[in-house]
Amino acid sequence: MGAMERINSTPLPFAYVAHLRTFLVLYLLGLPIALYGSWGWATPVVTFLIAFAMLGIEGASVTCERPFGLNRNHLPLDYFCQVVAKNVLQILRQTEEAEFVNS
């Protein structure tokens, strides 16, 4: 198994993901209460902006957990494999040529 396959097949522990999401939801639910005293009528707007940023980071972390796939944001594992295969063939050809010249 290659390093990229190990990265792809190693998910984050469920307890970590569940704790992170629970804390994020509780934080976002309590945020308007904490902000109301200082922001007043702008509290919903500020809460929305903070929630948008935090949920965006959480969404990016989900995408980074599985970096190889077929979606537009995933890394092209098939392309990486093709490049490695071409490089290996080039090295083999150079080795065969060097052996032919030395013999």
CSV table of N, CA and C in Angstrom, one decimal:
chain,number,residue,atom,x,y,z
A,1,MET,N,0.9,-1.2,0.0
A,1,MET,CA,0.0,0.0,0.0
A,1,MET,C,0.9,1.2,0.0
A,2,GLY,N,0.6,2.2,-0.9
A,2,GLY,CA,1.4,3.4,-1.0
A,2,GLY,C,1.0,4.4,0.0
A,3,ALA,N,1.8,5.4,0.1
A,3,ALA,CA,1.6,6.5,1.1
A,3,ALA,C,0.3,7.2,0.9
A,4,MET,N,0.0,7.5,-0.4
A,4,MET,CA,-1.3,8.2,-0.7
A,4,MET,C,-2.5,7.3,-0.4
A,5,GLU,N,-2.4,6.0,-0.6
A,5,GLU,CA,-3.5,5.2,-0.3
A,5,GLU,C,-3.7,5.1,1.3
A,6,ARG,N,-2.6,5.1,2.0
A,6,ARG,CA,-2.7,5.1,3.5
A,6,ARG,C,-3.4,6.4,4.0
A,7,ILE,N,-3.0,7.5,3.3
A,7,ILE,CA,-3.6,8.8,3.7
A,7,ILE,C,-5.1,8.8,3.5
A,8,ASN,N,-5.5,8.3,2.3
A,8,ASN,CA,-6.9,8.2,1.9
A,8,ASN,C,-7.7,7.3,2.8
A,9,SER,N,-7.1,6.2,3.2
A,9,SER,CA,-7.9,5.2,4.0
A,9,SER,C,-7.8,5.4,5.5
A,10,THR,N,-7.2,6.5,6.0
A,10,THR,CA,-7.1,6.7,7.4
A,10,THR,C,-8.0,7.9,7.8
A,11,PRO,N,-9.2,7.6,8.2
A,11,PRO,CA,-10.2,8.7,8.6
A,11,PRO,C,-9.9,9.2,10.0
A,12,LEU,N,-10.4,10.4,10.2
A,12,LEU,CA,-10.3,10.9,11.6
A,12,LEU,C,-11.2,10.1,12.5
A,13,PRO,N,-10.8,9.9,13.8
A,13,PRO,CA,-11.6,9.1,14.7
A,13,PRO,C,-13.0,9.8,14.9
A,14,PHE,N,-14.0,8.9,15.0
A,14,PHE,CA,-15.3,9.4,15.1
A,14,PHE,C,-15.5,10.3,16.3
A,15,ALA,N,-14.9,10.0,17.4
A,15,ALA,CA,-15.1,10.8,18.6
A,15,ALA,C,-14.5,12.2,18.4
A,16,TYR,N,-13.5,12.3,17.7
A,16,TYR,CA,-12.9,13.6,17.4
A,16,TYR,C,-13.8,14.5,16.6
A,17,VAL,N,-14.4,13.9,15.5
A,17,VAL,CA,-15.3,14.6,14.6
A,17,VAL,C,-16.6,15.0,15.4
A,18,ALA,N,-17.1,14.0,16.1
A,18,ALA,CA,-18.4,14.3,16.8
A,18,ALA,C,-18.2,15.4,17.9
A,19,HIS,N,-17.0,15.4,18.6
A,19,HIS,CA,-16.8,16.4,19.6
A,19,HIS,C,-16.6,17.8,18.9
A,20,LEU,N,-15.9,17.8,17.9
A,20,LEU,CA,-15.6,19.1,17.2
A,20,LEU,C,-16.9,19.7,16.6
A,21,ARG,N,-17.8,18.9,16.0
A,21,ARG,CA,-19.0,19.4,15.5
A,21,ARG,C,-20.0,19.8,16.6
A,22,THR,N,-20.0,19.0,17.7
A,22,THR,CA,-20.9,19.4,18.8
A,22,THR,C,-20.4,20.7,19.4
A,23,PHE,N,-19.2,20.9,19.7
A,23,PHE,CA,-18.6,22.1,20.2
A,23,PHE,C,-18.9,23.3,19.3
A,24,LEU,N,-18.8,23.1,18.0
A,24,LEU,CA,-19.0,24.2,17.0
A,24,LEU,C,-20.5,24.6,17.0
A,25,VAL,N,-21.4,23.6,17.1
A,25,VAL,CA,-22.8,24.0,17.1
A,25,VAL,C,-23.2,24.7,18.4
A,26,LEU,N,-22.7,24.2,19.5
A,26,LEU,CA,-22.9,24.9,20.8
A,26,LEU,C,-22.4,26.3,20.8
A,27,TYR,N,-21.2,26.5,20.3
A,27,TYR,CA,-20.6,27.8,20.2
A,27,TYR,C,-21.4,28.7,19.4
A,28,LEU,N,-21.9,28.3,18.2
A,28,LEU,CA,-22.6,29.1,17.3
A,28,LEU,C,-24.0,29.4,17.9
A,29,LEU,N,-24.6,28.5,18.7
A,29,LEU,CA,-25.9,28.8,19.3
A,29,LEU,C,-25.7,29.8,20.4
A,30,GLY,N,-24.6,29.8,21.1
A,30,GLY,CA,-24.4,30.7,22.2
A,30,GLY,C,-23.9,32.1,21.8
A,31,LEU,N,-23.4,32.1,20.6
A,31,LEU,CA,-22.7,33.3,20.1
A,31,LEU,C,-23.7,34.6,20.1
A,32,PRO,N,-24.9,34.5,19.6
A,32,PRO,CA,-25.8,35.7,19.7
A,32,PRO,C,-26.0,36.2,21.1
A,33,ILE,N,-26.1,35.3,22.0
A,33,ILE,CA,-26.3,35.7,23.4
A,33,ILE,C,-25.1,36.5,23.9
A,34,ALA,N,-23.9,36.0,23.6
A,34,ALA,CA,-22.7,36.7,24.0
A,34,ALA,C,-22.5,38.0,23.3
A,35,LEU,N,-22.9,38.1,22.0
A,35,LEU,CA,-22.6,39.3,21.2
A,35,LEU,C,-23.7,40.4,21.4
A,36,TYR,N,-24.9,40.1,21.9
A,36,TYR,CA,-26.0,41.0,21.9
A,36,TYR,C,-25.6,42.3,22.7
A,37,GLY,N,-25.0,42.2,23.8
A,37,GLY,CA,-24.7,43.3,24.6
A,37,GLY,C,-23.8,44.4,23.9
A,38,SER,N,-22.9,43.9,23.1
A,38,SER,CA,-21.9,44.9,22.5
A,38,SER,C,-22.3,45.2,21.0
A,39,TRP,N,-23.1,44.4,20.3
A,39,TRP,CA,-23.4,44.6,18.9
A,39,TRP,C,-24.9,45.0,18.7
A,40,GLY,N,-25.7,44.8,19.7
A,40,GLY,CA,-27.1,45.2,19.5
A,40,GLY,C,-27.8,44.6,18.3
A,41,TRP,N,-28.4,45.5,17.5
A,41,TRP,CA,-29.1,45.1,16.3
A,41,TRP,C,-28.3,44.4,15.3
A,42,ALA,N,-27.0,44.6,15.3
A,42,ALA,CA,-26.1,44.0,14.3
A,42,ALA,C,-25.7,42.5,14.7
A,43,THR,N,-26.1,42.1,15.8
A,43,THR,CA,-25.8,40.7,16.3
A,43,THR,C,-26.1,39.6,15.2
A,44,PRO,N,-27.3,39.6,14.6
A,44,PRO,CA,-27.5,38.6,13.6
A,44,PRO,C,-26.5,38.6,12.4
A,45,VAL,N,-26.2,39.8,12.0
A,45,VAL,CA,-25.2,39.9,10.9
A,45,VAL,C,-23.8,39.4,11.3
A,46,VAL,N,-23.4,39.8,12.4
A,46,VAL,CA,-22.0,39.4,12.9
A,46,VAL,C,-22.0,37.9,13.2
A,47,THR,N,-23.1,37.4,13.8
A,47,THR,CA,-23.2,35.9,14.0
A,47,THR,C,-23.2,35.2,12.7
A,48,PHE,N,-23.9,35.7,11.7
A,48,PHE,CA,-23.9,35.0,10.4
A,48,PHE,C,-22.5,35.0,9.8
A,49,LEU,N,-21.8,36.1,9.9
A,49,LEU,CA,-20.4,36.1,9.3
A,49,LEU,C,-19.5,35.1,10.0
A,50,ILE,N,-19.6,35.1,11.3
A,50,ILE,CA,-18.7,34.2,12.1
A,50,ILE,C,-19.1,32.7,11.8
A,51,ALA,N,-20.4,32.5,11.8
A,51,ALA,CA,-20.9,31.1,11.5
A,51,ALA,C,-20.5,30.7,10.1
A,52,PHE,N,-20.6,31.6,9.1
A,52,PHE,CA,-20.2,31.3,7.8
A,52,PHE,C,-18.7,30.9,7.7
A,53,ALA,N,-17.9,31.6,8.4
A,53,ALA,CA,-16.4,31.4,8.4
A,53,ALA,C,-16.1,30.0,9.1
A,54,MET,N,-16.7,29.8,10.3
A,54,MET,CA,-16.5,28.6,11.1
A,54,MET,C,-17.0,27.4,10.3
A,55,LEU,N,-18.2,27.4,9.8
A,55,LEU,CA,-18.7,26.3,9.0
A,55,LEU,C,-17.9,26.0,7.7
A,56,GLY,N,-17.4,27.1,7.2
A,56,GLY,CA,-16.5,26.9,6.0
A,56,GLY,C,-15.2,26.2,6.3
A,57,ILE,N,-14.6,26.5,7.4
A,57,ILE,CA,-13.4,25.9,7.9
A,57,ILE,C,-13.7,24.4,8.1
A,58,GLU,N,-14.9,24.1,8.8
A,58,GLU,CA,-15.3,22.7,9.1
A,58,GLU,C,-15.5,22.0,7.8
A,59,GLY,N,-16.1,22.6,6.8
A,59,GLY,CA,-16.3,22.0,5.5
A,59,GLY,C,-15.0,21.7,4.8
A,60,ALA,N,-14.1,22.6,4.9
A,60,ALA,CA,-12.8,22.4,4.3
A,60,ALA,C,-12.0,21.2,4.9
A,61,SER,N,-12.2,21.1,6.2
A,61,SER,CA,-11.5,20.0,6.9
A,61,SER,C,-12.1,18.6,6.5
A,62,VAL,N,-13.4,18.6,6.2
A,62,VAL,CA,-14.0,17.4,5.8
A,62,VAL,C,-13.4,17.0,4.4
A,63,THR,N,-13.3,18.0,3.5
A,63,THR,CA,-12.7,17.8,2.2
A,63,THR,C,-11.2,17.3,2.3
A,64,CYS,N,-10.5,17.9,3.3
A,64,CYS,CA,-9.1,17.5,3.4
A,64,CYS,C,-8.9,16.1,4.1
A,65,GLU,N,-9.9,15.7,4.8
A,65,GLU,CA,-9.9,14.3,5.4
A,65,GLU,C,-9.8,13.3,4.3
A,66,ARG,N,-10.5,13.5,3.2
A,66,ARG,CA,-10.4,12.5,2.1
A,66,ARG,C,-9.9,13.3,0.8
A,67,PRO,N,-8.6,13.4,0.7
A,67,PRO,CA,-8.0,14.2,-0.4
A,67,PRO,C,-8.1,13.7,-1.8
A,68,PHE,N,-8.4,12.4,-1.9
A,68,PHE,CA,-8.4,11.8,-3.2
A,68,PHE,C,-9.8,11.3,-3.6
A,69,GLY,N,-10.3,11.7,-4.7
A,69,GLY,CA,-11.6,11.4,-5.1
A,69,GLY,C,-11.9,11.9,-6.5
A,70,LEU,N,-13.2,12.0,-6.9
A,70,LEU,CA,-13.5,12.4,-8.2
A,70,LEU,C,-14.1,13.8,-8.3
A,71,ASN,N,-14.3,14.5,-7.1
A,71,ASN,CA,-14.8,15.8,-7.1
A,71,ASN,C,-13.7,16.8,-7.6
A,72,ARG,N,-14.2,18.0,-7.9
A,72,ARG,CA,-13.3,19.0,-8.5
A,72,ARG,C,-12.2,19.5,-7.5
A,73,ASN,N,-12.5,19.4,-6.2
A,73,ASN,CA,-11.6,19.8,-5.2
A,73,ASN,C,-10.6,18.8,-4.7
A,74,HIS,N,-10.8,17.6,-5.2
A,74,HIS,CA,-9.9,16.5,-4.8
A,74,HIS,C,-8.6,16.4,-5.6
A,75,LEU,N,-7.6,15.8,-5.0
A,75,LEU,CA,-6.3,15.7,-5.7
A,75,LEU,C,-6.4,14.6,-6.7
A,76,PRO,N,-5.8,14.8,-7.9
A,76,PRO,CA,-5.9,13.8,-9.0
A,76,PRO,C,-5.0,12.6,-8.8
A,77,LEU,N,-5.4,11.6,-8.0
A,77,LEU,CA,-4.6,10.5,-7.8
A,77,LEU,C,-4.2,9.7,-9.0
A,78,ASP,N,-5.2,9.6,-10.0
A,78,ASP,CA,-4.9,8.9,-11.2
A,78,ASP,C,-3.8,9.6,-12.0
A,79,TYR,N,-3.8,10.9,-12.0
A,79,TYR,CA,-2.7,11.7,-12.7
A,79,TYR,C,-1.4,11.4,-12.0
A,80,PHE,N,-1.4,11.5,-10.7
A,80,PHE,CA,-0.1,11.2,-9.9
A,80,PHE,C,0.4,9.8,-10.3
A,81,CYS,N,-0.4,8.8,-10.4
A,81,CYS,CA,0.0,7.5,-10.7
A,81,CYS,C,0.6,7.4,-12.1
A,82,GLN,N,0.0,8.1,-13.0
A,82,GLN,CA,0.5,8.1,-14.4
A,82,GLN,C,1.8,8.8,-14.5
A,83,VAL,N,2.0,9.9,-13.8
A,83,VAL,CA,3.3,10.6,-13.7
A,83,VAL,C,4.4,9.6,-13.2
A,84,VAL,N,4.1,9.0,-12.1
A,84,VAL,CA,5.0,8.0,-11.5
A,84,VAL,C,5.4,6.9,-12.4
A,85,ALA,N,4.4,6.4,-13.1
A,85,ALA,CA,4.6,5.3,-14.0
A,85,ALA,C,5.5,5.8,-15.2
A,86,LYS,N,5.3,6.9,-15.7
A,86,LYS,CA,6.1,7.5,-16.8
A,86,LYS,C,7.5,7.7,-16.3
A,87,ASN,N,7.7,8.2,-15.1
A,87,ASN,CA,9.0,8.4,-14.5
A,87,ASN,C,9.8,7.0,-14.4
A,88,VAL,N,9.1,6.0,-13.9
A,88,VAL,CA,9.7,4.7,-13.7
A,88,VAL,C,10.1,4.1,-15.0
A,89,LEU,N,9.2,4.3,-16.1
A,89,LEU,CA,9.6,3.8,-17.4
A,89,LEU,C,10.8,4.5,-18.0
A,90,GLN,N,10.9,5.8,-17.7
A,90,GLN,CA,12.0,6.6,-18.2
A,90,GLN,C,13.3,6.1,-17.5
A,91,ILE,N,13.2,5.8,-16.2
A,91,ILE,CA,14.4,5.4,-15.5
A,91,ILE,C,14.8,4.0,-16.0
A,92,LEU,N,13.9,3.1,-16.3
A,92,LEU,CA,14.2,1.8,-16.8
A,92,LEU,C,14.8,1.9,-18.1
A,93,ARG,N,14.3,2.7,-19.0
A,93,ARG,CA,14.9,2.9,-20.3
A,93,ARG,C,16.4,3.4,-20.2
A,94,GLN,N,16.6,4.4,-19.3
A,94,GLN,CA,17.9,4.9,-19.2
A,94,GLN,C,18.9,3.9,-18.6
A,95,THR,N,18.4,3.0,-17.7
A,95,THR,CA,19.2,1.9,-17.2
A,95,THR,C,19.6,0.9,-18.3
A,96,GLU,N,18.6,0.6,-19.1
A,96,GLU,CA,18.8,-0.4,-20.2
A,96,GLU,C,19.8,0.2,-21.2
A,97,GLU,N,19.7,1.5,-21.5
A,97,GLU,CA,20.6,2.1,-22.4
A,97,GLU,C,22.1,2.1,-21.8
A,98,ALA,N,22.2,2.4,-20.6
A,98,ALA,CA,23.5,2.4,-19.9
A,98,ALA,C,24.1,1.1,-19.9
A,99,GLU,N,23.3,0.0,-19.7
A,99,GLU,CA,23.8,-1.3,-19.7
A,99,GLU,C,24.2,-1.8,-21.1
A,100,PHE,N,23.5,-1.3,-22.1
A,100,PHE,CA,23.9,-1.6,-23.5
A,100,PHE,C,25.2,-1.0,-23.9
A,101,VAL,N,25.4,0.3,-23.5
A,101,VAL,CA,26.6,1.0,-23.8
A,101,VAL,C,27.8,0.4,-23.1
A,102,ASN,N,27.6,0.0,-21.8
A,102,ASN,CA,28.7,-0.6,-21.0
A,102,ASN,C,29.1,-2.0,-21.4
A,103,SER,N,28.2,-2.7,-22.2
A,103,SER,CA,28.5,-4.1,-22.5
A,103,SER,C,29.2,-4.2,-23.8
